[in-house]
Amino acid sequence: GQQLNQSPQSMFIQEGEDVSMNCTSSSIFNTWLWYKQEPGEGPVLLIALYKAGELTSNGRLTAQFGITRKDSFLNISASIPSDVGIYFCAGLRRAAGNKLTFGGGTRVLVKP
Amino acid sequence: ETGVTQSPTHLIKTRGQQVTLRCSSQSGHNTVSWYQQALGQGPQFIFQYYREEENGRGNFPPRFSGLQFPNYSSELNVNALELDDSALYLCASSPGEGLNEKLFFGSGTQLSVL
């Protein structure tokens, strides 16, 4: 089962809004990653975080590596319709052979 | 530069059959990983291949097996298919063993088991 818990599971956005999502775990991770997946495609890497407290941006996206190393956050500023998709957090733990573990995803939809 | 390509894109099988999925890694990448993504869930790690050998395995039974070829392409084989094997199977390549933060994913093979 999933070791990473993402919330919310889904959210509606209105153009121009800022949105946030997070990912938590009971285990410490050495690297946190955020991916976006669109229908019919594989996940695409958005941001990689390598040390506790790190704050990294990629355009309108900003992600943070939690101080406890057990959580991470992703913010999207001034959302636009093409931000729709499923956002996954993923973590790497050296203790687990450095293999990637994914969260369950946050589905971002546009408000009707 | 060629990305990760997977074939076929869609496949329908019946319970008990065997299936082979194929993956060509991105140019310059020598490590291939396979993931299973059930509907509405995140990808689950199946196994990774490096230098034609299995290099780490997730919580999947032995009827899930794989191969990596000298050109770094890979196959995923699943025997005795079960209904719960219905999922999107994703292949990802990376430029070296241990560089799992640099995975590039293909578009996947959608497998339906009836």
mmCIF file of C-alpha atoms in Angstrom:
data_model
loop_
_atom_site.group_PDB
_atom_site.id
_atom_site.type_symbol
_atom_site.label_atom_id
_atom_site.label_comp_id
_atom_site.label_asym_id
_atom_site.label_seq_id
_atom_site.Cartn_x
_atom_site.Cartn_y
_atom_site.Cartn_z
ATOM 1 C CA GLY A 1 0.000 0.000 0.000
ATOM 2 C CA GLN A 2 0.893 3.664 -0.201
ATOM 3 C CA GLN A 3 3.345 4.981 2.375
ATOM 4 C CA LEU A 4 2.753 8.579 1.331
ATOM 5 C CA ASN A 5 -0.565 10.266 2.119
ATOM 6 C CA GLN A 6 -1.584 13.107 -0.155
ATOM 7 C CA SER A 7 -4.268 15.648 0.552
ATOM 8 C CA PRO A 8 -6.614 16.750 -0.665
ATOM 9 C CA GLN A 9 -7.534 13.811 -2.886
ATOM 10 C CA SER A 10 -9.141 16.244 -5.313
ATOM 11 C CA MET A 11 -9.712 19.953 -5.650
ATOM 12 C CA PHE A 12 -11.420 22.416 -7.944
ATOM 13 C CA ILE A 13 -9.532 25.474 -9.105
ATOM 14 C CA GLN A 14 -10.700 28.749 -10.528
ATOM 15 C CA GLU A 15 -8.416 30.582 -12.883
ATOM 16 C CA GLY A 16 -6.148 32.943 -10.974
ATOM 17 C CA GLU A 17 -6.428 31.140 -7.639
ATOM 18 C CA ASP A 18 -3.475 29.908 -5.618
ATOM 19 C CA VAL A 19 -3.750 26.244 -4.609
ATOM 20 C CA SER A 20 -1.855 24.060 -2.180
ATOM 21 C CA MET A 21 -1.480 20.363 -1.638
ATOM 22 C CA ASN A 22 0.633 18.304 0.699
ATOM 23 C CA CYS A 23 2.119 14.918 1.267
ATOM 24 C CA THR A 24 2.901 13.259 4.590
ATOM 25 C CA SER A 25 4.538 10.059 5.699
ATOM 26 C CA SER A 26 5.374 8.216 8.892
ATOM 27 C CA SER A 27 8.844 7.549 7.430
ATOM 28 C CA ILE A 28 11.742 9.881 6.734
ATOM 29 C CA PHE A 29 12.546 10.466 3.072
ATOM 30 C CA ASN A 30 15.896 11.646 1.713
ATOM 31 C CA THR A 31 14.500 13.160 -1.491
ATOM 32 C CA TRP A 32 11.022 14.470 -2.309
ATOM 33 C CA LEU A 33 9.716 14.780 -5.843
ATOM 34 C CA TRP A 34 6.551 16.209 -7.356
ATOM 35 C CA TYR A 35 5.112 14.885 -10.621
ATOM 36 C CA LYS A 36 2.159 15.808 -12.811
ATOM 37 C CA GLN A 37 0.260 13.241 -14.855
ATOM 38 C CA GLU A 38 -2.187 14.077 -17.618
ATOM 39 C CA PRO A 39 -4.618 11.627 -19.246
ATOM 40 C CA GLY A 40 -2.912 9.060 -21.449
ATOM 41 C CA GLU A 41 0.561 10.060 -20.312
ATOM 42 C CA GLY A 42 3.130 9.006 -17.768
ATOM 43 C CA PRO A 43 4.113 11.235 -14.834
ATOM 44 C CA VAL A 44 6.363 14.181 -15.634
ATOM 45 C CA LEU A 45 8.793 15.517 -13.041
ATOM 46 C CA LEU A 46 8.017 19.060 -11.865
ATOM 47 C CA ILE A 47 10.308 19.667 -8.903
ATOM 48 C CA ALA A 48 12.946 17.706 -6.974
ATOM 49 C CA LEU A 49 13.901 18.530 -3.363
ATOM 50 C CA TYR A 50 17.079 17.214 -1.784
ATOM 51 C CA LYS A 51 17.370 18.549 1.749
ATOM 52 C CA ALA A 52 15.174 19.389 4.714
ATOM 53 C CA GLY A 53 13.793 22.917 4.599
ATOM 54 C CA GLU A 54 14.584 23.378 0.920
ATOM 55 C CA LEU A 55 12.189 25.615 -0.998
ATOM 56 C CA THR A 56 12.337 25.308 -4.790
ATOM 57 C CA SER A 57 10.341 26.955 -7.553
ATOM 58 C CA ASN A 58 9.616 26.024 -11.155
ATOM 59 C CA GLY A 59 7.656 28.848 -12.748
ATOM 60 C CA ARG A 60 4.373 29.186 -10.863
ATOM 61 C CA LEU A 61 5.072 26.043 -8.852
ATOM 62 C CA THR A 62 6.795 26.109 -5.483
ATOM 63 C CA ALA A 63 7.561 23.066 -3.364
ATOM 64 C CA GLN A 64 9.086 22.638 0.058
ATOM 65 C CA PHE A 65 10.875 19.754 1.742
ATOM 66 C CA GLY A 66 9.542 19.588 5.303
ATOM 67 C CA ILE A 67 11.911 20.129 8.220
ATOM 68 C CA THR A 68 11.019 16.748 9.725
ATOM 69 C CA ARG A 69 11.757 15.097 6.340
ATOM 70 C CA LYS A 70 8.363 13.403 6.649
ATOM 71 C CA ASP A 71 6.365 15.846 4.555
ATOM 72 C CA SER A 72 6.377 18.092 1.519
ATOM 73 C CA PHE A 73 4.136 20.792 0.081
ATOM 74 C CA LEU A 74 3.365 21.983 -3.423
ATOM 75 C CA ASN A 75 1.836 25.350 -4.221
ATOM 76 C CA ILE A 76 0.533 26.527 -7.588
ATOM 77 C CA SER A 77 0.149 30.271 -7.893
ATOM 78 C CA ALA A 78 -2.276 32.048 -10.242
ATOM 79 C CA SER A 79 -3.689 28.772 -11.584
ATOM 80 C CA ILE A 80 -4.606 28.440 -15.255
ATOM 81 C CA PRO A 81 -6.763 25.815 -17.001
ATOM 82 C CA SER A 82 -3.759 23.770 -18.134
ATOM 83 C CA ASP A 83 -2.868 23.129 -14.479
ATOM 84 C CA VAL A 84 -5.591 20.473 -14.550
ATOM 85 C CA GLY A 85 -4.194 16.992 -13.983
ATOM 86 C CA ILE A 86 -3.116 14.644 -11.213
ATOM 87 C CA TYR A 87 -0.224 15.730 -9.024
ATOM 88 C CA PHE A 88 1.800 13.036 -7.301
ATOM 89 C CA CYS A 89 4.349 13.366 -4.563
ATOM 90 C CA ALA A 90 7.066 10.750 -4.485
ATOM 91 C CA GLY A 91 9.890 10.028 -2.106
ATOM 92 C CA LEU A 92 13.205 8.257 -2.083
ATOM 93 C CA ARG A 93 14.509 6.537 1.039
ATOM 94 C CA ARG A 94 18.050 5.192 1.158
ATOM 95 C CA ALA A 95 16.850 2.684 3.767
ATOM 96 C CA ALA A 96 14.424 1.305 1.177
ATOM 97 C CA GLY A 97 17.003 0.804 -1.534
ATOM 98 C CA ASN A 98 16.482 4.318 -2.889
ATOM 99 C CA LYS A 99 13.469 3.216 -4.924
ATOM 100 C CA LEU A 100 10.681 5.675 -5.661
ATOM 101 C CA THR A 101 7.471 5.541 -3.581
ATOM 102 C CA PHE A 102 4.440 7.478 -4.823
ATOM 103 C CA GLY A 103 1.520 9.026 -3.007
ATOM 104 C CA GLY A 104 -2.066 8.481 -4.114
ATOM 105 C CA GLY A 105 -2.279 11.756 -6.020
ATOM 106 C CA THR A 106 -4.233 15.007 -5.865
ATOM 107 C CA ARG A 107 -6.641 15.432 -8.774
ATOM 108 C CA VAL A 108 -6.919 19.085 -9.833
ATOM 109 C CA LEU A 109 -10.083 19.989 -11.737
ATOM 110 C CA VAL A 110 -11.494 23.239 -13.077
ATOM 111 C CA LYS A 111 -14.559 24.727 -11.393
ATOM 112 C CA PRO A 112 -17.524 24.584 -13.749
ATOM 113 C CA GLU B 1 16.805 12.588 -28.311
ATOM 114 C CA THR B 2 14.215 9.803 -28.181
ATOM 115 C CA GLY B 3 12.039 9.522 -25.079
ATOM 116 C CA VAL B 4 10.813 6.371 -23.373
ATOM 117 C CA THR B 5 8.533 4.383 -25.659
ATOM 118 C CA GLN B 6 6.251 1.542 -24.654
ATOM 119 C CA SER B 7 4.299 -1.013 -26.649
ATOM 120 C CA PRO B 8 1.558 -1.878 -27.053
ATOM 121 C CA THR B 9 -0.465 1.114 -25.824
ATOM 122 C CA HIS B 10 -3.493 -1.005 -25.003
ATOM 123 C CA LEU B 11 -4.000 -4.721 -24.473
ATOM 124 C CA ILE B 12 -6.893 -6.968 -23.524
ATOM 125 C CA LYS B 13 -6.256 -10.415 -22.055
ATOM 126 C CA THR B 14 -8.263 -13.014 -20.221
ATOM 127 C CA ARG B 15 -7.609 -14.454 -16.795
ATOM 128 C CA GLY B 16 -4.874 -17.085 -16.775
ATOM 129 C CA GLN B 17 -3.145 -15.838 -19.907
ATOM 130 C CA GLN B 18 0.396 -14.491 -20.108
ATOM 131 C CA VAL B 19 1.419 -11.048 -21.341
ATOM 132 C CA THR B 20 4.659 -9.341 -22.422
ATOM 133 C CA LEU B 21 5.029 -5.572 -22.380
ATOM 134 C CA ARG B 22 7.946 -3.777 -24.013
ATOM 135 C CA CYS B 23 9.897 -0.628 -23.284
ATOM 136 C CA SER B 24 12.668 1.264 -25.048
ATOM 137 C CA SER B 25 14.628 3.508 -22.725
ATOM 138 C CA GLN B 26 15.516 7.113 -23.399
ATOM 139 C CA SER B 27 18.736 7.585 -25.342
ATOM 140 C CA GLY B 28 21.720 7.418 -22.990
ATOM 141 C CA HIS B 29 19.783 5.767 -20.152
ATOM 142 C CA ASN B 30 20.947 2.373 -18.904
ATOM 143 C CA THR B 31 18.496 1.718 -16.069
ATOM 144 C CA VAL B 32 14.851 0.758 -16.504
ATOM 145 C CA SER B 33 12.121 0.578 -13.858
ATOM 146 C CA TRP B 34 8.585 -0.772 -14.139
ATOM 147 C CA TYR B 35 5.570 0.518 -12.229
ATOM 148 C CA GLN B 36 1.958 -0.625 -11.958
ATOM 149 C CA GLN B 37 -0.682 2.095 -11.663
ATOM 150 C CA ALA B 38 -4.168 0.905 -10.743
ATOM 151 C CA LEU B 39 -7.087 3.186 -11.527
ATOM 152 C CA GLY B 40 -7.192 6.172 -9.167
ATOM 153 C CA GLN B 41 -3.910 5.321 -7.451
ATOM 154 C CA GLY B 42 -0.285 6.279 -7.640
ATOM 155 C CA PRO B 43 2.287 4.117 -9.417
ATOM 156 C CA GLN B 44 3.634 1.132 -7.452
ATOM 157 C CA PHE B 45 7.224 -0.001 -7.993
ATOM 158 C CA ILE B 46 7.511 -3.478 -9.524
ATOM 159 C CA PHE B 47 11.253 -3.836 -10.205
ATOM 160 C CA GLN B 48 14.290 -2.178 -11.723
ATOM 161 C CA TYR B 49 16.884 -3.480 -14.190
ATOM 162 C CA TYR B 50 20.486 -2.326 -14.458
ATOM 163 C CA ARG B 51 23.141 -4.003 -16.592
ATOM 164 C CA GLU B 52 20.627 -6.691 -17.577
ATOM 165 C CA GLU B 53 20.035 -7.787 -13.983
ATOM 166 C CA GLU B 54 17.212 -7.165 -11.566
ATOM 167 C CA ASN B 55 18.289 -4.429 -9.172
ATOM 168 C CA GLY B 56 15.534 -4.137 -6.604
ATOM 169 C CA ARG B 57 11.980 -5.405 -6.474
ATOM 170 C CA GLY B 58 8.740 -4.185 -4.948
ATOM 171 C CA ASN B 59 5.998 -6.227 -3.338
ATOM 172 C CA PHE B 60 4.954 -8.203 -6.419
ATOM 173 C CA PRO B 61 4.726 -12.007 -6.794
ATOM 174 C CA PRO B 62 7.189 -14.036 -8.893
ATOM 175 C CA ARG B 63 4.722 -14.287 -11.786
ATOM 176 C CA PHE B 64 5.864 -10.724 -12.540
ATOM 177 C CA SER B 65 9.247 -11.043 -14.226
ATOM 178 C CA GLY B 66 11.392 -8.985 -16.509
ATOM 179 C CA LEU B 67 14.348 -8.782 -18.806
ATOM 180 C CA GLN B 68 16.752 -6.094 -19.876
ATOM 181 C CA PHE B 69 18.619 -6.389 -23.166
ATOM 182 C CA PRO B 70 22.121 -5.163 -24.119
ATOM 183 C CA ASN B 71 20.597 -2.107 -25.818
ATOM 184 C CA TYR B 72 18.943 -1.296 -22.424
ATOM 185 C CA SER B 73 15.415 -1.989 -23.670
ATOM 186 C CA SER B 74 13.277 -4.069 -21.346
ATOM 187 C CA GLU B 75 10.324 -6.426 -21.128
ATOM 188 C CA LEU B 76 7.814 -7.020 -18.371
ATOM 189 C CA ASN B 77 6.210 -10.454 -18.343
ATOM 190 C CA VAL B 78 3.180 -11.384 -16.279
ATOM 191 C CA ASN B 79 2.067 -15.014 -16.079
ATOM 192 C CA ALA B 80 -1.271 -16.426 -14.949
ATOM 193 C CA LEU B 81 -3.025 -13.095 -15.263
ATOM 194 C CA GLU B 82 -5.561 -12.152 -12.589
ATOM 195 C CA LEU B 83 -8.377 -9.632 -12.791
ATOM 196 C CA ASP B 84 -6.508 -7.361 -10.346
ATOM 197 C CA ASP B 85 -3.615 -7.128 -12.799
ATOM 198 C CA SER B 86 -5.728 -4.714 -14.829
ATOM 199 C CA ALA B 87 -3.782 -1.449 -14.652
ATOM 200 C CA LEU B 88 -1.580 1.022 -16.480
ATOM 201 C CA TYR B 89 1.981 -0.338 -16.629
ATOM 202 C CA LEU B 90 4.586 2.377 -16.749
ATOM 203 C CA CYS B 91 8.193 2.031 -17.764
ATOM 204 C CA ALA B 92 10.733 4.631 -16.684
ATOM 205 C CA SER B 93 14.388 5.000 -17.547
ATOM 206 C CA SER B 94 17.180 6.821 -15.781
ATOM 207 C CA PRO B 95 20.799 7.611 -16.652
ATOM 208 C CA GLY B 96 22.305 5.350 -14.014
ATOM 209 C CA GLU B 97 21.736 3.015 -11.142
ATOM 210 C CA GLY B 98 20.632 4.886 -8.054
ATOM 211 C CA LEU B 99 19.615 7.992 -10.008
ATOM 212 C CA ASN B 100 15.951 7.428 -9.341
ATOM 213 C CA GLU B 101 15.272 11.132 -8.945
ATOM 214 C CA LYS B 102 15.920 11.437 -12.669
ATOM 215 C CA LEU B 103 13.297 8.989 -13.924
ATOM 216 C CA PHE B 104 11.650 9.680 -17.266
ATOM 217 C CA PHE B 105 8.370 7.838 -17.782
ATOM 218 C CA GLY B 106 6.785 6.448 -20.899
ATOM 219 C CA SER B 107 3.072 6.833 -21.623
ATOM 220 C CA GLY B 108 2.335 3.326 -20.402
ATOM 221 C CA THR B 109 0.522 0.208 -21.541
ATOM 222 C CA GLN B 110 -3.102 -0.055 -20.441
ATOM 223 C CA LEU B 111 -3.767 -3.725 -19.652
ATOM 224 C CA SER B 112 -7.299 -4.994 -19.170
ATOM 225 C CA VAL B 113 -7.805 -8.527 -17.843
ATOM 226 C CA LEU B 114 -11.279 -9.967 -18.393
#
